[in-house]
PDB file of C-alpha atoms in Angstrom:
ATOM      1  CA  MET A   1      87.308  99.264  21.761  1.00 50.00           C
ATOM      2  CA  LYS A   2      90.177  98.815  24.176  1.00 59.00           C
ATOM      3  CA  ASN A   3      92.000  95.577  24.741  1.00 64.00           C
ATOM      4  CA  TRP A   4      90.528  94.012  27.939  1.00 62.00           C
ATOM      5  CA  GLN A   5      93.694  91.987  28.544  1.00 62.00           C
ATOM      6  CA  GLY A   6      95.668  95.207  28.829  1.00 65.00           C
ATOM      7  CA  GLN A   7      93.247  96.459  31.504  1.00 71.00           C
ATOM      8  CA  LEU A   8      93.318  93.169  33.438  1.00 72.00           C
ATOM      9  CA  PHE A   9      97.091  93.168  34.033  1.00 71.00           C
ATOM     10  CA  PRO A  10      97.150  96.343  36.226  1.00 73.00           C
ATOM     11  CA  ILE A  11      94.176  95.050  38.271  1.00 77.00           C
ATOM     12  CA  ILE A  12      95.920  91.709  38.935  1.00 79.00           C
ATOM     13  CA  LEU A  13      99.156  93.511  39.801  1.00 75.00           C
ATOM     14  CA  VAL A  14      97.406  95.871  42.269  1.00 77.00           C
ATOM     15  CA  THR A  15      95.519  92.929  43.869  1.00 82.00           C
ATOM     16  CA  LEU A  16      98.743  90.942  44.216  1.00 80.00           C
ATOM     17  CA  LEU A  17     100.558  93.922  45.777  1.00 78.00           C
ATOM     18  CA  ALA A  18      97.657  94.517  48.207  1.00 80.00           C
ATOM     19  CA  GLY A  19      97.672  90.824  49.260  1.00 80.00           C
ATOM     20  CA  LEU A  20     101.444  90.855  49.744  1.00 80.00           C
ATOM     21  CA  SER A  21     101.289  94.030  51.818  1.00 82.00           C
ATOM     22  CA  PHE A  22      98.589  92.508  54.121  1.00 79.00           C
ATOM     23  CA  TRP A  23     100.683  89.339  54.508  1.00 81.00           C
ATOM     24  CA  LEU A  24     103.846  91.364  55.228  1.00 79.00           C
ATOM     25  CA  GLN A  25     102.015  93.446  57.832  1.00 80.00           C
ATOM     26  CA  SER A  26     100.739  90.326  59.632  1.00 76.00           C
ATOM     27  CA  VAL A  27     104.245  88.832  59.681  1.00 73.00           C
ATOM     28  CA  VAL A  28     105.867  92.029  60.944  1.00 75.00           C
ATOM     29  CA  ASN A  29     103.227  92.843  63.594  1.00 71.00           C
ATOM     30  CA  ILE A  30     104.349  90.289  66.172  1.00 67.00           C
ATOM     31  CA  GLU A  31     102.816  91.158  69.515  1.00 67.00           C
ATOM     32  CA  GLU A  32     105.341  92.762  71.809  1.00 65.00           C
ATOM     33  CA  ALA A  33     106.079  91.021  75.083  1.00 63.00           C
ATOM     34  CA  ARG A  34     104.439  92.635  78.083  1.00 62.00           C
ATOM     35  CA  HIS A  35     106.873  93.848  80.707  1.00 61.00           C
ATOM     36  CA  ASP A  36     104.348  94.424  83.484  1.00 58.00           C
ATOM     37  CA  GLY A  37     105.364  91.327  85.487  1.00 57.00           C
ATOM     38  CA  SER A  38     102.106  89.452  84.876  1.00 59.00           C
ATOM     39  CA  GLN A  39     103.923  86.582  83.132  1.00 66.00           C
ATOM     40  CA  ARG A  40     106.339  85.973  86.018  1.00 70.00           C
ATOM     41  CA  HIS A  41     105.912  83.273  88.653  1.00 72.00           C
ATOM     42  CA  ASP A  42     106.685  85.385  91.730  1.00 77.00           C
ATOM     43  CA  PRO A  43     104.947  84.973  95.095  1.00 79.00           C
ATOM     44  CA  ASP A  44     102.494  87.644  96.174  1.00 84.00           C
ATOM     45  CA  ALA A  45     101.974  86.242  99.683  1.00 84.00           C
ATOM     46  CA  ILE A  46     104.009  84.235 102.157  1.00 89.00           C
ATOM     47  CA  ALA A  47     102.653  82.553 105.302  1.00 90.00           C
ATOM     48  CA  GLU A  48     104.507  80.891 108.151  1.00 93.00           C
ATOM     49  CA  ASN A  49     103.174  78.236 110.536  1.00 95.00           C
ATOM     50  CA  PHE A  50      99.651  78.192 109.153  1.00 90.00           C
ATOM     51  CA  THR A  51      96.669  75.855 109.379  1.00 92.00           C
ATOM     52  CA  ILE A  52      93.819  75.633 106.881  1.00 90.00           C
ATOM     53  CA  ARG A  53      90.666  73.669 107.638  1.00 91.00           C
ATOM     54  CA  ARG A  54      87.876  72.704 105.245  1.00 89.00           C
ATOM     55  CA  PHE A  55      84.502  71.869 106.740  1.00 89.00           C
ATOM     56  CA  ASP A  56      81.620  69.766 105.403  1.00 87.00           C
ATOM     57  CA  ALA A  57      77.981  70.916 105.301  1.00 88.00           C
ATOM     58  CA  SER A  58      77.371  69.798 108.904  1.00 89.00           C
ATOM     59  CA  GLY A  59      80.302  71.830 110.245  1.00 88.00           C
ATOM     60  CA  GLN A  60      82.644  68.897 110.833  1.00 89.00           C
ATOM     61  CA  VAL A  61      86.296  69.283 109.800  1.00 90.00           C
ATOM     62  CA  ARG A  62      86.733  67.379 106.530  1.00 88.00           C
ATOM     63  CA  TYR A  63      90.493  67.906 106.269  1.00 89.00           C
ATOM     64  CA  ARG A  64      93.259  70.051 107.719  1.00 92.00           C
ATOM     65  CA  LEU A  65      96.424  71.317 106.020  1.00 91.00           C
ATOM     66  CA  THR A  66      99.356  72.630 108.061  1.00 94.00           C
ATOM     67  CA  ALA A  67     102.870  73.685 107.096  1.00 95.00           C
ATOM     68  CA  PRO A  68     105.644  75.903 108.406  1.00 96.00           C
ATOM     69  CA  TRP A  69     105.992  77.744 105.063  1.00 94.00           C
ATOM     70  CA  LEU A  70     103.680  78.693 102.185  1.00 92.00           C
ATOM     71  CA  GLU A  71     104.213  80.856  99.113  1.00 92.00           C
ATOM     72  CA  HIS A  72     101.210  81.845  96.990  1.00 90.00           C
ATOM     73  CA  PHE A  73     101.645  82.638  93.263  1.00 87.00           C
ATOM     74  CA  PRO A  74      99.030  84.882  91.616  1.00 85.00           C
ATOM     75  CA  ASP A  75      99.750  83.924  87.987  1.00 81.00           C
ATOM     76  CA  ASP A  76      98.177  80.458  88.398  1.00 82.00           C
ATOM     77  CA  ASP A  77      96.696  80.845  91.920  1.00 85.00           C
ATOM     78  CA  SER A  78      98.871  77.972  93.191  1.00 89.00           C
ATOM     79  CA  SER A  79     100.727  77.634  96.487  1.00 91.00           C
ATOM     80  CA  GLU A  80     104.020  75.899  97.265  1.00 93.00           C
ATOM     81  CA  LEU A  81     104.500  74.462 100.747  1.00 93.00           C
ATOM     82  CA  ARG A  82     107.434  73.118 102.734  1.00 95.00           C
ATOM     83  CA  SER A  83     106.938  70.148 105.089  1.00 95.00           C
ATOM     84  CA  PRO A  84     103.149  70.000 104.638  1.00 96.00           C
ATOM     85  CA  ILE A  85     100.852  67.740 106.633  1.00 95.00           C
ATOM     86  CA  LEU A  86      97.406  67.047 105.161  1.00 92.00           C
ATOM     87  CA  THR A  87      95.018  65.160 107.448  1.00 92.00           C
ATOM     88  CA  HIS A  88      91.738  63.799 106.077  1.00 89.00           C
ATOM     89  CA  PHE A  89      88.932  63.110 108.578  1.00 87.00           C
ATOM     90  CA  PRO A  90      86.396  60.766 106.941  1.00 83.00           C
ATOM     91  CA  LEU A  91      83.184  59.960 108.804  1.00 81.00           C
ATOM     92  CA  ASP A  92      83.294  56.755 110.868  1.00 82.00           C
ATOM     93  CA  LYS A  93      86.851  55.934 109.718  1.00 84.00           C
ATOM     94  CA  PRO A  94      90.289  56.575 111.175  1.00 87.00           C
ATOM     95  CA  PRO A  95      92.058  59.748 110.041  1.00 89.00           C
ATOM     96  CA  LEU A  96      94.476  59.552 107.127  1.00 90.00           C
ATOM     97  CA  THR A  97      97.587  61.750 107.255  1.00 93.00           C
ATOM     98  CA  PHE A  98      99.751  62.696 104.249  1.00 94.00           C
ATOM     99  CA  SER A  99     103.148  64.329 104.780  1.00 96.00           C
ATOM    100  CA  ALA A 100     106.094  65.221 102.536  1.00 96.00           C
ATOM    101  CA  ASP A 101     109.048  67.560 102.229  1.00 96.00           C
ATOM    102  CA  ASN A 102     107.274  69.660  99.543  1.00 95.00           C
ATOM    103  CA  ALA A 103     103.819  70.229  98.089  1.00 95.00           C
ATOM    104  CA  LEU A 104     102.080  72.226  95.395  1.00 94.00           C
ATOM    105  CA  VAL A 105      98.422  73.096  95.953  1.00 92.00           C
ATOM    106  CA  THR A 106      96.444  74.071  92.858  1.00 90.00           C
ATOM    107  CA  SER A 107      93.855  76.829  92.682  1.00 84.00           C
ATOM    108  CA  GLU A 108      90.900  76.246  95.030  1.00 82.00           C
ATOM    109  CA  GLY A 109      92.832  73.380  96.681  1.00 82.00           C
ATOM    110  CA  GLU A 110      91.281  70.666  94.503  1.00 88.00           C
ATOM    111  CA  THR A 111      94.631  68.907  93.940  1.00 93.00           C
ATOM    112  CA  VAL A 112      97.719  68.607  96.140  1.00 92.00           C
ATOM    113  CA  PHE A 113     100.967  67.348  94.592  1.00 96.00           C
ATOM    114  CA  LEU A 114     103.315  65.933  97.252  1.00 95.00           C
ATOM    115  CA  TRP A 115     106.962  65.039  96.552  1.00 95.00           C
ATOM    116  CA  GLU A 116     110.147  63.992  98.366  1.00 96.00           C
ATOM    117  CA  ASN A 117     109.739  61.611 101.328  1.00 95.00           C
ATOM    118  CA  VAL A 118     105.971  61.193 101.028  1.00 96.00           C
ATOM    119  CA  ASN A 119     104.376  59.299 103.921  1.00 96.00           C
ATOM    120  CA  VAL A 120     100.763  58.210 104.292  1.00 94.00           C
ATOM    121  CA  VAL A 121      99.567  57.030 107.707  1.00 94.00           C
ATOM    122  CA  ARG A 122      96.145  55.577 108.461  1.00 90.00           C
ATOM    123  CA  ALA A 123      95.586  55.537 112.214  1.00 89.00           C
ATOM    124  CA  ALA A 124      95.168  52.223 114.001  1.00 88.00           C
ATOM    125  CA  THR A 125      91.736  50.913 114.956  1.00 85.00           C
ATOM    126  CA  ALA A 126      90.631  48.207 117.385  1.00 84.00           C
ATOM    127  CA  GLU A 127      90.538  45.746 114.462  1.00 82.00           C
ATOM    128  CA  ARG A 128      93.765  46.610 112.657  1.00 84.00           C
ATOM    129  CA  PRO A 129      97.144  48.201 113.318  1.00 88.00           C
ATOM    130  CA  GLU A 130      98.409  51.455 111.836  1.00 91.00           C
ATOM    131  CA  LEU A 131      99.037  51.430 108.077  1.00 90.00           C
ATOM    132  CA  ARG A 132     102.080  53.326 106.803  1.00 95.00           C
ATOM    133  CA  ALA A 133     102.956  53.881 103.123  1.00 94.00           C
ATOM    134  CA  ARG A 134     106.101  55.514 101.711  1.00 96.00           C
ATOM    135  CA  MET A 135     106.685  56.783  98.176  1.00 96.00           C
ATOM    136  CA  PRO A 136     108.625  59.544  96.357  1.00 96.00           C
ATOM    137  CA  ASP A 137     105.528  61.430  95.110  1.00 96.00           C
ATOM    138  CA  LEU A 138     101.752  61.399  95.415  1.00 95.00           C
ATOM    139  CA  THR A 139      98.819  63.329  93.939  1.00 95.00           C
ATOM    140  CA  VAL A 140      95.964  63.881  96.398  1.00 93.00           C
ATOM    141  CA  GLN A 141      92.451  65.100  95.606  1.00 92.00           C
ATOM    142  CA  PRO A 142      91.134  65.819  99.118  1.00 87.00           C
ATOM    143  CA  ASP A 143      87.531  66.652  98.218  1.00 85.00           C
ATOM    144  CA  LEU A 144      87.203  63.359  96.322  1.00 88.00           C
ATOM    145  CA  GLY A 145      89.039  61.376  99.017  1.00 86.00           C
ATOM    146  CA  ILE A 146      91.481  59.783  96.549  1.00 91.00           C
ATOM    147  CA  ALA A 147      95.232  59.771  95.945  1.00 93.00           C
ATOM    148  CA  PHE A 148      97.458  58.142  93.314  1.00 94.00           C
ATOM    149  CA  THR A 149     101.031  57.712  92.132  1.00 95.00           C
ATOM    150  CA  SER A 150     102.917  55.832  89.421  1.00 95.00           C
ATOM    151  CA  SER A 151     106.077  55.596  91.541  1.00 95.00           C
ATOM    152  CA  PRO A 152     107.366  52.761  93.773  1.00 96.00           C
ATOM    153  CA  VAL A 153     105.357  52.294  96.982  1.00 95.00           C
ATOM    154  CA  GLU A 154     106.163  50.470 100.249  1.00 95.00           C
ATOM    155  CA  ILE A 155     103.316  49.703 102.659  1.00 93.00           C
ATOM    156  CA  THR A 156     103.591  48.281 106.169  1.00 93.00           C
ATOM    157  CA  GLN A 157     100.789  47.323 108.527  1.00 91.00           C
ATOM    158  CA  GLY A 158     101.841  45.668 111.725  1.00 87.00           C
ATOM    159  CA  GLN A 159     104.345  42.988 110.727  1.00 89.00           C
ATOM    160  CA  SER A 160     102.929  42.687 107.195  1.00 91.00           C
ATOM    161  CA  TRP A 161     104.503  44.526 104.285  1.00 92.00           C
ATOM    162  CA  VAL A 162     103.938  44.920 100.550  1.00 94.00           C
ATOM    163  CA  LYS A 163     105.808  46.722  97.759  1.00 95.00           C
ATOM    164  CA  GLY A 164     104.764  47.642  94.242  1.00 94.00           C
ATOM    165  CA  ILE A 165     104.855  50.181  91.457  1.00 95.00           C
ATOM    166  CA  GLY A 166     101.968  52.627  91.185  1.00 94.00           C
ATOM    167  CA  ALA A 167      99.109  52.926  93.647  1.00 93.00           C
ATOM    168  CA  HIS A 168      95.573  54.223  93.958  1.00 94.00           C
ATOM    169  CA  LEU A 169      94.204  55.066  97.389  1.00 91.00           C
ATOM    170  CA  ASP A 170      90.479  55.536  97.946  1.00 89.00           C
ATOM    171  CA  ASN A 171      89.769  56.751 101.450  1.00 83.00           C
ATOM    172  CA  ASN A 172      86.010  56.508 100.857  1.00 82.00           C
ATOM    173  CA  THR A 173      86.257  52.709 100.629  1.00 84.00           C
ATOM    174  CA  SER A 174      89.481  52.350 102.708  1.00 80.00           C
ATOM    175  CA  THR A 175      91.308  50.630  99.835  1.00 86.00           C
ATOM    176  CA  PHE A 176      94.931  50.876  98.751  1.00 86.00           C
ATOM    177  CA  VAL A 177      95.492  49.233  95.342  1.00 91.00           C
ATOM    178  CA  LEU A 178      99.014  48.580  94.039  1.00 91.00           C
ATOM    179  CA  GLN A 179      99.171  48.473  90.251  1.00 92.00           C
ATOM    180  CA  SER A 180     102.195  46.327  89.262  1.00 92.00           C
ATOM    181  CA  GLN A 181     105.258  44.347  90.399  1.00 93.00           C
ATOM    182  CA  VAL A 182     103.642  43.589  93.754  1.00 92.00           C
ATOM    183  CA  THR A 183     105.489  41.523  96.366  1.00 91.00           C
ATOM    184  CA  GLY A 184     104.897  41.215 100.072  1.00 90.00           C
ATOM    185  CA  VAL A 185     104.312  39.208 103.223  1.00 90.00           C
ATOM    186  CA  TYR A 186     101.017  39.071 105.107  1.00 85.00           C
ATOM    187  CA  ILE A 187     101.045  38.066 108.765  1.00 83.00           C
ATOM    188  CA  ARG A 188      97.670  37.644 110.406  1.00 79.00           C
ATOM    189  CA  PRO A 189      97.306  39.909 113.447  1.00 71.00           C
ATOM    190  CA  GLY A 190      98.188  38.074 116.635  1.00 67.00           C
ATOM    191  CA  GLN A 191     100.374  35.551 114.786  1.00 62.00           C
ATOM    192  CA  THR A 192     104.147  35.370 114.814  1.00 61.00           C
ATOM    193  CA  PRO A 193     106.108  35.372 111.560  1.00 56.00           C
TER     194      PRO A 193
END
């Protein structure tokens, strides 16, 4: 009868070599980078002086986006805009206009990132004067009717003013909430300071 320990050593050695060769192959087979341009962030379309409108179910314009320059990027389906103006037209409320030096619109237009010299203007009504807010950046979700920032914000309405850090705007309820370090002066309409 043969020694079983002598037969076990070659089997262990072959198994160990097979495992090491599979490990070495997985380490060496790093996927090569594709050079077909699909990983680049290059524009595939450019538009000048354009207007985009989104309508609600009844055919009324919900919001309008205009800009003198747009570049569309196919890798993430985003668009970069220069000097954009986004106007939201809520039912039975004054229009709300967002403008900035630059914007990035995500795929399907669900989010608009505005930056550099962001201005928000709510048109005046018979009851209240125009509201104007200034901030360095703002994220707008037009379909939801909301916008927010964590940056400093300055708001003026008539002779009243308020400043703070961080803001949440809900155009559905016509509210503008400042989140921290709020200071300001409120002057009742028709009164003198």
